[in-house]
mmCIF file of C-alpha atoms in Angstrom:
data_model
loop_
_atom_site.group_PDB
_atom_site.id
_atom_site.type_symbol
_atom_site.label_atom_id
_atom_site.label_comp_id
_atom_site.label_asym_id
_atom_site.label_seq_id
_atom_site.Cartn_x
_atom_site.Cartn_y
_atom_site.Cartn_z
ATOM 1 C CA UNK Q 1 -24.219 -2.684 3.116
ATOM 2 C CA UNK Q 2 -27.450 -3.840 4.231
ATOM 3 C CA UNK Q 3 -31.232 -4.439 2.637
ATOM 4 C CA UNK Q 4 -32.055 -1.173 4.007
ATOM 5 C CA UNK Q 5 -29.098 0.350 1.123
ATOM 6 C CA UNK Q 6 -29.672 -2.737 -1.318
ATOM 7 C CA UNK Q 7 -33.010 -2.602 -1.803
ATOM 8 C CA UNK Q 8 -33.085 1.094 -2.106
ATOM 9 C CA UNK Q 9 -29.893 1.360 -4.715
ATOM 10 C CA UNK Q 10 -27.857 -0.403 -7.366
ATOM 11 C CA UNK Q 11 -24.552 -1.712 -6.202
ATOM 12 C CA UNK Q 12 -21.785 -2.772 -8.816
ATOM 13 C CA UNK Q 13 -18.459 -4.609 -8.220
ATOM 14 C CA UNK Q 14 -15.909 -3.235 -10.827
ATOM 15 C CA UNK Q 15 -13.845 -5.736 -12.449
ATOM 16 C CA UNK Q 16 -10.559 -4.849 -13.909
ATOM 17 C CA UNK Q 17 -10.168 -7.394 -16.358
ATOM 18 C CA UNK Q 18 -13.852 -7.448 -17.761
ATOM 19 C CA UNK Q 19 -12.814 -5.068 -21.366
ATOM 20 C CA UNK Q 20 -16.457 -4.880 -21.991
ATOM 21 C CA UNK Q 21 -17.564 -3.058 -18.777
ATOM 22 C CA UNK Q 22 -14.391 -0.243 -19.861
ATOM 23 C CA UNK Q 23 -14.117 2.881 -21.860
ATOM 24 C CA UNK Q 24 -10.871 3.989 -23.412
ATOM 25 C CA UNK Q 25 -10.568 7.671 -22.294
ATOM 26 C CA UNK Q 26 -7.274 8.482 -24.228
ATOM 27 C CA UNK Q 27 -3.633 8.835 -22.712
ATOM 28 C CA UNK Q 28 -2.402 10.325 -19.153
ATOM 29 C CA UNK Q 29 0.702 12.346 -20.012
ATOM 30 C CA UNK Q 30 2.814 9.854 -18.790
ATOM 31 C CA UNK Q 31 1.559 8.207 -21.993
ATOM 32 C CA UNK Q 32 0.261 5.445 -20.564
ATOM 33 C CA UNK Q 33 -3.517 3.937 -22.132
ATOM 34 C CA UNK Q 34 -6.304 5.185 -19.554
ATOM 35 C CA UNK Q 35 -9.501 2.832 -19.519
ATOM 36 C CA UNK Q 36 -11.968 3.240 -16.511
ATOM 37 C CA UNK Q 37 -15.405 1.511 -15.794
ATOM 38 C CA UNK Q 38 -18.137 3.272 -18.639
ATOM 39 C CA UNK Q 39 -20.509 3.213 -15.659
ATOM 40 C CA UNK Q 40 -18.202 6.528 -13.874
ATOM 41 C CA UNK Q 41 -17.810 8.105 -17.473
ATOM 42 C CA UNK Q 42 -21.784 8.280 -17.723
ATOM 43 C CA UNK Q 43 -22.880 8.921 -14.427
ATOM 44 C CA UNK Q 44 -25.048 12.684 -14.322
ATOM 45 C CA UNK Q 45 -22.721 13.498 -11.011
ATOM 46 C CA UNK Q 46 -20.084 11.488 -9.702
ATOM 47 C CA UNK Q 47 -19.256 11.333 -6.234
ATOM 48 C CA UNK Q 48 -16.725 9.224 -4.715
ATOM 49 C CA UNK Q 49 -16.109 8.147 -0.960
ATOM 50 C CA UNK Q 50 -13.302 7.103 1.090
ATOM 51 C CA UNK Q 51 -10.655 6.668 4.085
ATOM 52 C CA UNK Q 52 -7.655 8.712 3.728
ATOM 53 C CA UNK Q 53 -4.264 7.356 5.310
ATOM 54 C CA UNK Q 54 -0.508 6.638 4.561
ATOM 55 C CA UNK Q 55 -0.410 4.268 1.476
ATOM 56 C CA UNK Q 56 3.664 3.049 0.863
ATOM 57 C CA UNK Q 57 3.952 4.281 -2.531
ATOM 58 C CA UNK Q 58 0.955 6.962 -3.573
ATOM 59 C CA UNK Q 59 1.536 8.815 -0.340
ATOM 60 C CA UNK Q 60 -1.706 8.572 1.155
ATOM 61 C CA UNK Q 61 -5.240 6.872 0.268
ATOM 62 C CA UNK Q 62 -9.056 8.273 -0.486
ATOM 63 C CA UNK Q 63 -9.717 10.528 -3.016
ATOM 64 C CA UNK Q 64 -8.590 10.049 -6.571
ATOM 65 C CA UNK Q 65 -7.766 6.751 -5.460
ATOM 66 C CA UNK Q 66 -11.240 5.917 -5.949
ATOM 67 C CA UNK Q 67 -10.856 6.229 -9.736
ATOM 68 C CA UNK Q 68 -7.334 5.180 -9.842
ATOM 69 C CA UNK Q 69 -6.906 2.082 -8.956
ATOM 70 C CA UNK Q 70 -10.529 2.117 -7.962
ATOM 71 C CA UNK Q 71 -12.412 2.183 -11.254
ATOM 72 C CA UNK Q 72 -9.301 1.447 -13.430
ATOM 73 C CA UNK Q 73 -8.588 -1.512 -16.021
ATOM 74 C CA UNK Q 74 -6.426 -3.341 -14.911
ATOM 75 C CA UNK Q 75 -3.401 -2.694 -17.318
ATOM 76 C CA UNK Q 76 -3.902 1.062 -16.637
ATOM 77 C CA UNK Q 77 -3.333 0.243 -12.907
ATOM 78 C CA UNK Q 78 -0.724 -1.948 -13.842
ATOM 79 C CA UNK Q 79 1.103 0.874 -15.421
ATOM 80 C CA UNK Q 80 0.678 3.041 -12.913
ATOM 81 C CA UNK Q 81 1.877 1.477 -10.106
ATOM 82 C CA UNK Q 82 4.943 0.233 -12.004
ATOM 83 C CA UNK Q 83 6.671 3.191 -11.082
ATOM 84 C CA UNK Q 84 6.431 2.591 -7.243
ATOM 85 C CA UNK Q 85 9.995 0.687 -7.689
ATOM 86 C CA UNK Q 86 11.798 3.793 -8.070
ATOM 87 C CA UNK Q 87 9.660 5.747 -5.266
ATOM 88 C CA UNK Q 88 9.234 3.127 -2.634
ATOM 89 C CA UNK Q 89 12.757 4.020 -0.786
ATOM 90 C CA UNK Q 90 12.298 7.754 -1.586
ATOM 91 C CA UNK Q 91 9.368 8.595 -1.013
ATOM 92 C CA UNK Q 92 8.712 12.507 -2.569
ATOM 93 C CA UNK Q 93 6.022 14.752 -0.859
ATOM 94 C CA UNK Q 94 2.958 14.249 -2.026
ATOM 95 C CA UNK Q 95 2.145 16.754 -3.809
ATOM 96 C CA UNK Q 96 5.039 15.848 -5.905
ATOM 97 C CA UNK Q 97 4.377 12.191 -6.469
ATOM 98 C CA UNK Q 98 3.913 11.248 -9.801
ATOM 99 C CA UNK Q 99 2.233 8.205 -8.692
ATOM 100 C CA UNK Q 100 -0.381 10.062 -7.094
ATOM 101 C CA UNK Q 101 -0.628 12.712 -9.560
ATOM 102 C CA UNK Q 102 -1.369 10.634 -12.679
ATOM 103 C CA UNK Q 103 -4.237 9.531 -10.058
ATOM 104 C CA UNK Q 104 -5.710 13.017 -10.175
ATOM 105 C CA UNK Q 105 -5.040 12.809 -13.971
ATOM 106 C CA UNK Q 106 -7.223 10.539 -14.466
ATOM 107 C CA UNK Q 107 -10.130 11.515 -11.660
ATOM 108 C CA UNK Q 108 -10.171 14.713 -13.592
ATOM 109 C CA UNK Q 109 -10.892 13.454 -16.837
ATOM 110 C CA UNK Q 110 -13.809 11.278 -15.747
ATOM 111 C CA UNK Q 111 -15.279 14.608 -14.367
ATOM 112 C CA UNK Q 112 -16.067 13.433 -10.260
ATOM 113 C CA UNK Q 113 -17.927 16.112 -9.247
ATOM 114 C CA UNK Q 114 -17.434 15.146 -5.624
ATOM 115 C CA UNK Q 115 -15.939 13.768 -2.751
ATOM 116 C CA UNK Q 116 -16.573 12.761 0.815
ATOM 117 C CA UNK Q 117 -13.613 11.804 2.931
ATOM 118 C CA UNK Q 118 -12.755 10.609 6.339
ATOM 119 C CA UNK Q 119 -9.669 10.536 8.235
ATOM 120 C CA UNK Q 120 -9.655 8.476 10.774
ATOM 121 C CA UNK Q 121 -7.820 7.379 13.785
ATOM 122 C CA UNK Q 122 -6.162 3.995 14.940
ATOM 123 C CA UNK Q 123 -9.074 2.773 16.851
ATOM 124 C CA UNK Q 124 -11.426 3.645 13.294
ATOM 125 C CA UNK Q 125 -13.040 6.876 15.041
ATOM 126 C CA UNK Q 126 -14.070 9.398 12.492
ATOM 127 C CA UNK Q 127 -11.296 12.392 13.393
ATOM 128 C CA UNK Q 128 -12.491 14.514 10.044
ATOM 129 C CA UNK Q 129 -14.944 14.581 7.206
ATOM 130 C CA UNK Q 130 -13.863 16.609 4.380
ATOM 131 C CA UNK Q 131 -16.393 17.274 1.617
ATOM 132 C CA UNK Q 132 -15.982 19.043 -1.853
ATOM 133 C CA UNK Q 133 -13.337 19.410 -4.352
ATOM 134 C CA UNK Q 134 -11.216 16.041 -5.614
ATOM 135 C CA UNK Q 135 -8.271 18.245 -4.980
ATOM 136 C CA UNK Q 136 -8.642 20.901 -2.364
ATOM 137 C CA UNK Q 137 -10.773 18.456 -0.178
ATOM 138 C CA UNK Q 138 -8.689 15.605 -0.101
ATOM 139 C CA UNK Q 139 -5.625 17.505 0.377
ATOM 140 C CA UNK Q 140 -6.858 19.109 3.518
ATOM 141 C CA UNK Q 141 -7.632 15.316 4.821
ATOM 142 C CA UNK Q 142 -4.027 14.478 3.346
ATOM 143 C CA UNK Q 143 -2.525 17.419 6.110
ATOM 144 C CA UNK Q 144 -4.385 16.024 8.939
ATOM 145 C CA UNK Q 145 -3.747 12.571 8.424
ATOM 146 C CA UNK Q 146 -0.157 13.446 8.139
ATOM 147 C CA UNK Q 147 -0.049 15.395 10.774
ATOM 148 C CA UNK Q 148 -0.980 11.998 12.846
ATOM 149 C CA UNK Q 149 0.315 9.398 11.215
ATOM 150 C CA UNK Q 150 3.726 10.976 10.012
ATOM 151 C CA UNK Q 151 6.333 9.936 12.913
ATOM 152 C CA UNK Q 152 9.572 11.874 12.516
ATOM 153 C CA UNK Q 153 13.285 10.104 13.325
ATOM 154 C CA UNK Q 154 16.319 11.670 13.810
ATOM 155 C CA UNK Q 155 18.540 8.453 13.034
ATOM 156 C CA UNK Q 156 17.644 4.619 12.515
ATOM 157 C CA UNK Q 157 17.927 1.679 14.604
ATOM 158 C CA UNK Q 158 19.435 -1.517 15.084
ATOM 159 C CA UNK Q 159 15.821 -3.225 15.819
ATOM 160 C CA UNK Q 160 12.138 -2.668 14.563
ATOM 161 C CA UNK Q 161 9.183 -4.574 16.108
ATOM 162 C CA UNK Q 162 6.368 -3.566 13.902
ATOM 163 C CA UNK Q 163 2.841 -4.751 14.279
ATOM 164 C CA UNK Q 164 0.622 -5.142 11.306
ATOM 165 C CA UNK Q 165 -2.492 -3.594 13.401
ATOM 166 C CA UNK Q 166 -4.387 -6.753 13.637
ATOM 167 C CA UNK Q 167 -7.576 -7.680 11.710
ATOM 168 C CA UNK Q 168 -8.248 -6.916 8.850
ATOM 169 C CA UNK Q 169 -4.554 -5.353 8.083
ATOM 170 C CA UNK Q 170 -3.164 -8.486 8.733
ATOM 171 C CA UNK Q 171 -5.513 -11.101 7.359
ATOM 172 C CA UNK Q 172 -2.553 -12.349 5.200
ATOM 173 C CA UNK Q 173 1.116 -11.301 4.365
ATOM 174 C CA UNK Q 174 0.049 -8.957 1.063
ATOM 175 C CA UNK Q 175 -1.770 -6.919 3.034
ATOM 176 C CA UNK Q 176 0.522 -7.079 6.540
ATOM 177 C CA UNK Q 177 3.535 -5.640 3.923
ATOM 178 C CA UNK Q 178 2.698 -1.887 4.606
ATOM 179 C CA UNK Q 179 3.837 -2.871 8.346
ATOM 180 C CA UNK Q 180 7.021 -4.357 6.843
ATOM 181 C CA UNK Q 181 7.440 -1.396 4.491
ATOM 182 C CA UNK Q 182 7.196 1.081 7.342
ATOM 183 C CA UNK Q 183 9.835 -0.593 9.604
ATOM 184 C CA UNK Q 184 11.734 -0.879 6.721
ATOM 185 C CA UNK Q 185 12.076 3.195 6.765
ATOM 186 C CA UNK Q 186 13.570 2.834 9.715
ATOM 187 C CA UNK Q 187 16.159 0.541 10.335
ATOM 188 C CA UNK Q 188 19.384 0.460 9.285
ATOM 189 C CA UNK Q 189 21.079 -2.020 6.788
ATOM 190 C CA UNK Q 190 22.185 -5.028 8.595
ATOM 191 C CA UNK Q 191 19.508 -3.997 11.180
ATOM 192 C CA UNK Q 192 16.063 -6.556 11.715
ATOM 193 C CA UNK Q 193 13.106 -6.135 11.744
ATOM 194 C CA UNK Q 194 10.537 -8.056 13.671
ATOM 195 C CA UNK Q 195 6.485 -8.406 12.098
ATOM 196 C CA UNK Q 196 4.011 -9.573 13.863
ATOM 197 C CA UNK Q 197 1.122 -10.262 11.250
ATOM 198 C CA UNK Q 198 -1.530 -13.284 12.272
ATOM 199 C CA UNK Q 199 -2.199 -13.892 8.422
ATOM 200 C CA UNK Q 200 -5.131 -16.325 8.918
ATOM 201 C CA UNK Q 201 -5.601 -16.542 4.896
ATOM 202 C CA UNK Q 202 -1.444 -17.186 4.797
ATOM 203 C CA UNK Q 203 0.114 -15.164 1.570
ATOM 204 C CA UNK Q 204 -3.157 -13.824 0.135
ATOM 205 C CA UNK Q 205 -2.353 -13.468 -3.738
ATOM 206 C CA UNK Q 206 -1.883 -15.872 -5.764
ATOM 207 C CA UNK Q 207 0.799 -14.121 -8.071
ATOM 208 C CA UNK Q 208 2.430 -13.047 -4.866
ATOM 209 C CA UNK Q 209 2.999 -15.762 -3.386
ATOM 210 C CA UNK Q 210 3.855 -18.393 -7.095
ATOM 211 C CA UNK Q 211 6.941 -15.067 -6.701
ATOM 212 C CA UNK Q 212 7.809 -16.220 -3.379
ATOM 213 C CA UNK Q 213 7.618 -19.594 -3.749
ATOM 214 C CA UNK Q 214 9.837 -19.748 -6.771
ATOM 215 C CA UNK Q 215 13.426 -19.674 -5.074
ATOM 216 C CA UNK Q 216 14.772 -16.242 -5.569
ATOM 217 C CA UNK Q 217 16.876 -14.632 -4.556
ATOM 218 C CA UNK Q 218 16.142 -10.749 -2.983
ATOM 219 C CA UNK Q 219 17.736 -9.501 -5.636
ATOM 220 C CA UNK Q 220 16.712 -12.090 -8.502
ATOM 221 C CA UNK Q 221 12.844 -10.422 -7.489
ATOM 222 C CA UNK Q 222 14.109 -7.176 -7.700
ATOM 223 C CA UNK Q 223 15.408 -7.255 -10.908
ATOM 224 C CA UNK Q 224 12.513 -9.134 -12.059
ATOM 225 C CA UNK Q 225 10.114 -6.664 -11.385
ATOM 226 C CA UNK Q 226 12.202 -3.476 -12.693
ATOM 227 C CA UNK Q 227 11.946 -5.270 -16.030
ATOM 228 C CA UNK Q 228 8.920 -6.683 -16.015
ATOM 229 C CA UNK Q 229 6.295 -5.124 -13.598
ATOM 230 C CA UNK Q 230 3.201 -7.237 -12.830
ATOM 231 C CA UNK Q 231 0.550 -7.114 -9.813
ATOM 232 C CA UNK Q 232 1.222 -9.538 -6.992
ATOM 233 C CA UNK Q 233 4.996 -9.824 -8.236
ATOM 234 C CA UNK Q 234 5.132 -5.711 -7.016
ATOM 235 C CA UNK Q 235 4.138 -7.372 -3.385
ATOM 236 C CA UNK Q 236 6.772 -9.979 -3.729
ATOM 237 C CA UNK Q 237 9.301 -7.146 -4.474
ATOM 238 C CA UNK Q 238 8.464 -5.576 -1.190
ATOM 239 C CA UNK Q 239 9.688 -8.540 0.852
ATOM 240 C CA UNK Q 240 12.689 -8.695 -0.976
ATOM 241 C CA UNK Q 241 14.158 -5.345 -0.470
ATOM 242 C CA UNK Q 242 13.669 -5.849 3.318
ATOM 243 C CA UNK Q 243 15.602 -9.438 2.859
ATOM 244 C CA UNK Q 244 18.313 -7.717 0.645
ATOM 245 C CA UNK Q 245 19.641 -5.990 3.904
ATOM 246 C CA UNK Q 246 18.380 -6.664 6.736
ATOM 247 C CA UNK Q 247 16.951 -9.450 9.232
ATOM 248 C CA UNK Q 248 13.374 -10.570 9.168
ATOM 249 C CA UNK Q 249 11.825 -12.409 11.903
ATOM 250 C CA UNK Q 250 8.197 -12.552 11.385
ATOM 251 C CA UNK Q 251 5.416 -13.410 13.994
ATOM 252 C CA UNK Q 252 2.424 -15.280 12.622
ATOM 253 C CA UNK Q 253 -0.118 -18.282 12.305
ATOM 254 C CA UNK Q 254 2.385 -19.438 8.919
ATOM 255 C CA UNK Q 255 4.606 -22.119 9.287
ATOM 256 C CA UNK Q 256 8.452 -21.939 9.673
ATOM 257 C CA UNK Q 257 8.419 -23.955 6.567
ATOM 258 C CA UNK Q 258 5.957 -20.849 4.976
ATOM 259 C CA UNK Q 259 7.599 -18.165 6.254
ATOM 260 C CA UNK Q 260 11.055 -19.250 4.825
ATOM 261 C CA UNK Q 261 10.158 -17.970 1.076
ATOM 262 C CA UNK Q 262 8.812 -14.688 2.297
ATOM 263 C CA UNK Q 263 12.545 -14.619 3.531
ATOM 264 C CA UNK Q 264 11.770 -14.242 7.244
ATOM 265 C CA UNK Q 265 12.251 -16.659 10.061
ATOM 266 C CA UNK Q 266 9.484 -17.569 12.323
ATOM 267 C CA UNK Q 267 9.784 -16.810 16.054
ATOM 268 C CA UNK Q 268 6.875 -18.465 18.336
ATOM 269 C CA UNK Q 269 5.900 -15.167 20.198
ATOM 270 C CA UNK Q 270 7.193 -11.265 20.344
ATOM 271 C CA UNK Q 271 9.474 -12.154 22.836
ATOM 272 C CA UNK Q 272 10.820 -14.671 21.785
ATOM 273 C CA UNK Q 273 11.600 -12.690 18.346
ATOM 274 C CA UNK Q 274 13.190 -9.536 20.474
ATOM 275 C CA UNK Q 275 15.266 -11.764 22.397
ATOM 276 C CA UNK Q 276 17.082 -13.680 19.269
ATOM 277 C CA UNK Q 277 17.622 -10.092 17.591
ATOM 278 C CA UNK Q 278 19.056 -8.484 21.186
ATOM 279 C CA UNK Q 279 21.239 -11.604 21.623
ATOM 280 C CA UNK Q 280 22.889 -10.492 17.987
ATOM 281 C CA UNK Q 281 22.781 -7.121 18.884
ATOM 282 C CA UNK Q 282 23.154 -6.597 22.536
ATOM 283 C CA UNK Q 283 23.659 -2.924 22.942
ATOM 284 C CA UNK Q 284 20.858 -2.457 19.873
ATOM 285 C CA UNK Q 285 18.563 0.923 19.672
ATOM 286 C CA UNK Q 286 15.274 -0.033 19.405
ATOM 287 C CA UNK Q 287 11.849 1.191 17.744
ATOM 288 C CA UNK Q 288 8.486 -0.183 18.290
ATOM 289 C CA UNK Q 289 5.470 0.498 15.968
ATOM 290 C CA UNK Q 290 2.206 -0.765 17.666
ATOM 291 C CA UNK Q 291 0.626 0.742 14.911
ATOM 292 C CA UNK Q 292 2.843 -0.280 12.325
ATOM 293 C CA UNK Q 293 0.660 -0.611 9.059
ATOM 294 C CA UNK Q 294 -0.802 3.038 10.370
ATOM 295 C CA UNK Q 295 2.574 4.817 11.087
ATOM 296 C CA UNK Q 296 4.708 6.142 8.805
ATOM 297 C CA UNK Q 297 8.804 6.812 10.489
ATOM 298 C CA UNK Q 298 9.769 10.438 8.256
ATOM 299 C CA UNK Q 299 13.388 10.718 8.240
ATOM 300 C CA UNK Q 300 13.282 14.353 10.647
ATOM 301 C CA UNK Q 301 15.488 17.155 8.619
ATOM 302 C CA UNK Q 302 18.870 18.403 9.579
#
């Protein structure tokens, strides 16, 4: 932040797990528990800040996000991202997500007065600054983020190479997922998929990765999670409905021996990746996502 902000102000780092620093503020009508950080509850005027852009299972970040996971405990974000299992490969609009929706819940009833917003573009330029309502201000960021980011397809393809954006998307493979995730949308079963994430820090979670490395199978995961849905594991469960039908080749700093429980083989360069997939697939369509953490492939309606 700099002296010049942390001499002048009081900065806090939330923790989830620290009970002491959260107050129970009753039940969302999902009837899930809702505890947040006592520090938001008391505040005079609360105003939140933040980047809104395609996130894989609440539709799109900023906003009430900034409460929700943001300020959450960390069972009540738990609980709340449990349900991305059954939205992840049907994504609703978002206006209609549940997911995001019980995140408005609960910015409502900690009262933020405020918000300040910015879209921006794939090079981080500021495109928009919204200011004002939770609601009515982040939504209007929501339509023009969408309006850029949202890529409509008319059929999927054989082959996806999908790029993870570079630093800091893809300082490891928990965060370099959202790339995965949005080649996933489209190509077809059977198809493959090609990510190209550098992951200098390797898996990045510890949960996520013990998952990985614990011999699964794609569908072993999957189950796993449906019945019992923790953090990291949700990452894990990502991977594995990629591996359940289709090909991953991956593109990164990790080791073949690495990559293997993350279900992906490892390919020495882009090229070398597109040319093993064509050589399967000779007469393959093909879709390439430069952008691919950032772009989000919308089926196009009949």
């Amino acid at each position: 932040y700099g002296k010049h902000m942390t001499d002048r102000f009081t900065f806090v780092s939330h923790i989830a797990k620290d009970n002491d620093s959260l107050v129970h503020m009753g039940r969302f009508d999902s009837g899930y528990e809702f505890y947040v950080n006592k520090l938001a509850v008391e505040a005079d005027f609360l105003i939140t800040v933040g980047v809104v852009m395609p996130h894989y299972f609440a539709g799109f970040s900023g906003g009430r996000k900034s409460i929700l996971p943001g300020l959450a405990g960390f069972r009540t974000v738990e609980q709340n991202h449990a349900r991305m299992v059954e939205l992840m490969d049907n994504l609703p609009p978002i206006r209609q997500n549940p997911v995001s929706l019980e995140m408005i819940e609960a910015a409502r009833m900690v009262g933020v007065n405020f918000i300040i917003n910015a879209v921006t573009g794939s090079n981080k330029e500021v495109v928009k600054i919204v200011a004002g309502d939770l609601v009515a201000a982040w939504y209007e960021a929501v339509d023009t983020s969408s309006s850029m980011f949202e890529i409509p397809f008319e059929k999927q393809v054989d082959i996806c190479v999908s790029s993870a954006c570079g630093y800091p998307r893809d300082v490891n493979m928990y965060q370099a997922q959202k790339a995965l995730d949005h080649a996933d949308r489209i190509t077809r079963d059977g198809g493959t998929i090609i990510l190209v994430s550098e992951a200098p820090t390797g898996y990045g979670e510890d949960v996520f990765e013990s998952w990985m490395r614990e011999g699964m199978t794609p569908q072993q995961i999957m189950d796993r999670i449906r019945t019992n849905f923790v953090m990291g594991g949700h990452k894990a469960y990502g991977f594995a409905k990629v591996a359940a039908n289709k090909k991953f080749i991956l593109v990164s700093s990790l080791s073949a021996e690495d990559s293997l429980p993350l279900f992906a083989t490892k390919a020495e360069s882009v090229q070398a990746a597109f040319d093993a997939a064509l050589a399967a697939q000779p007469d393959a369509t093909v879709a390439v996502l430069p952008q691919g953490s950032l772009t989000l492939p919308v089926q196009a309606e009949a």
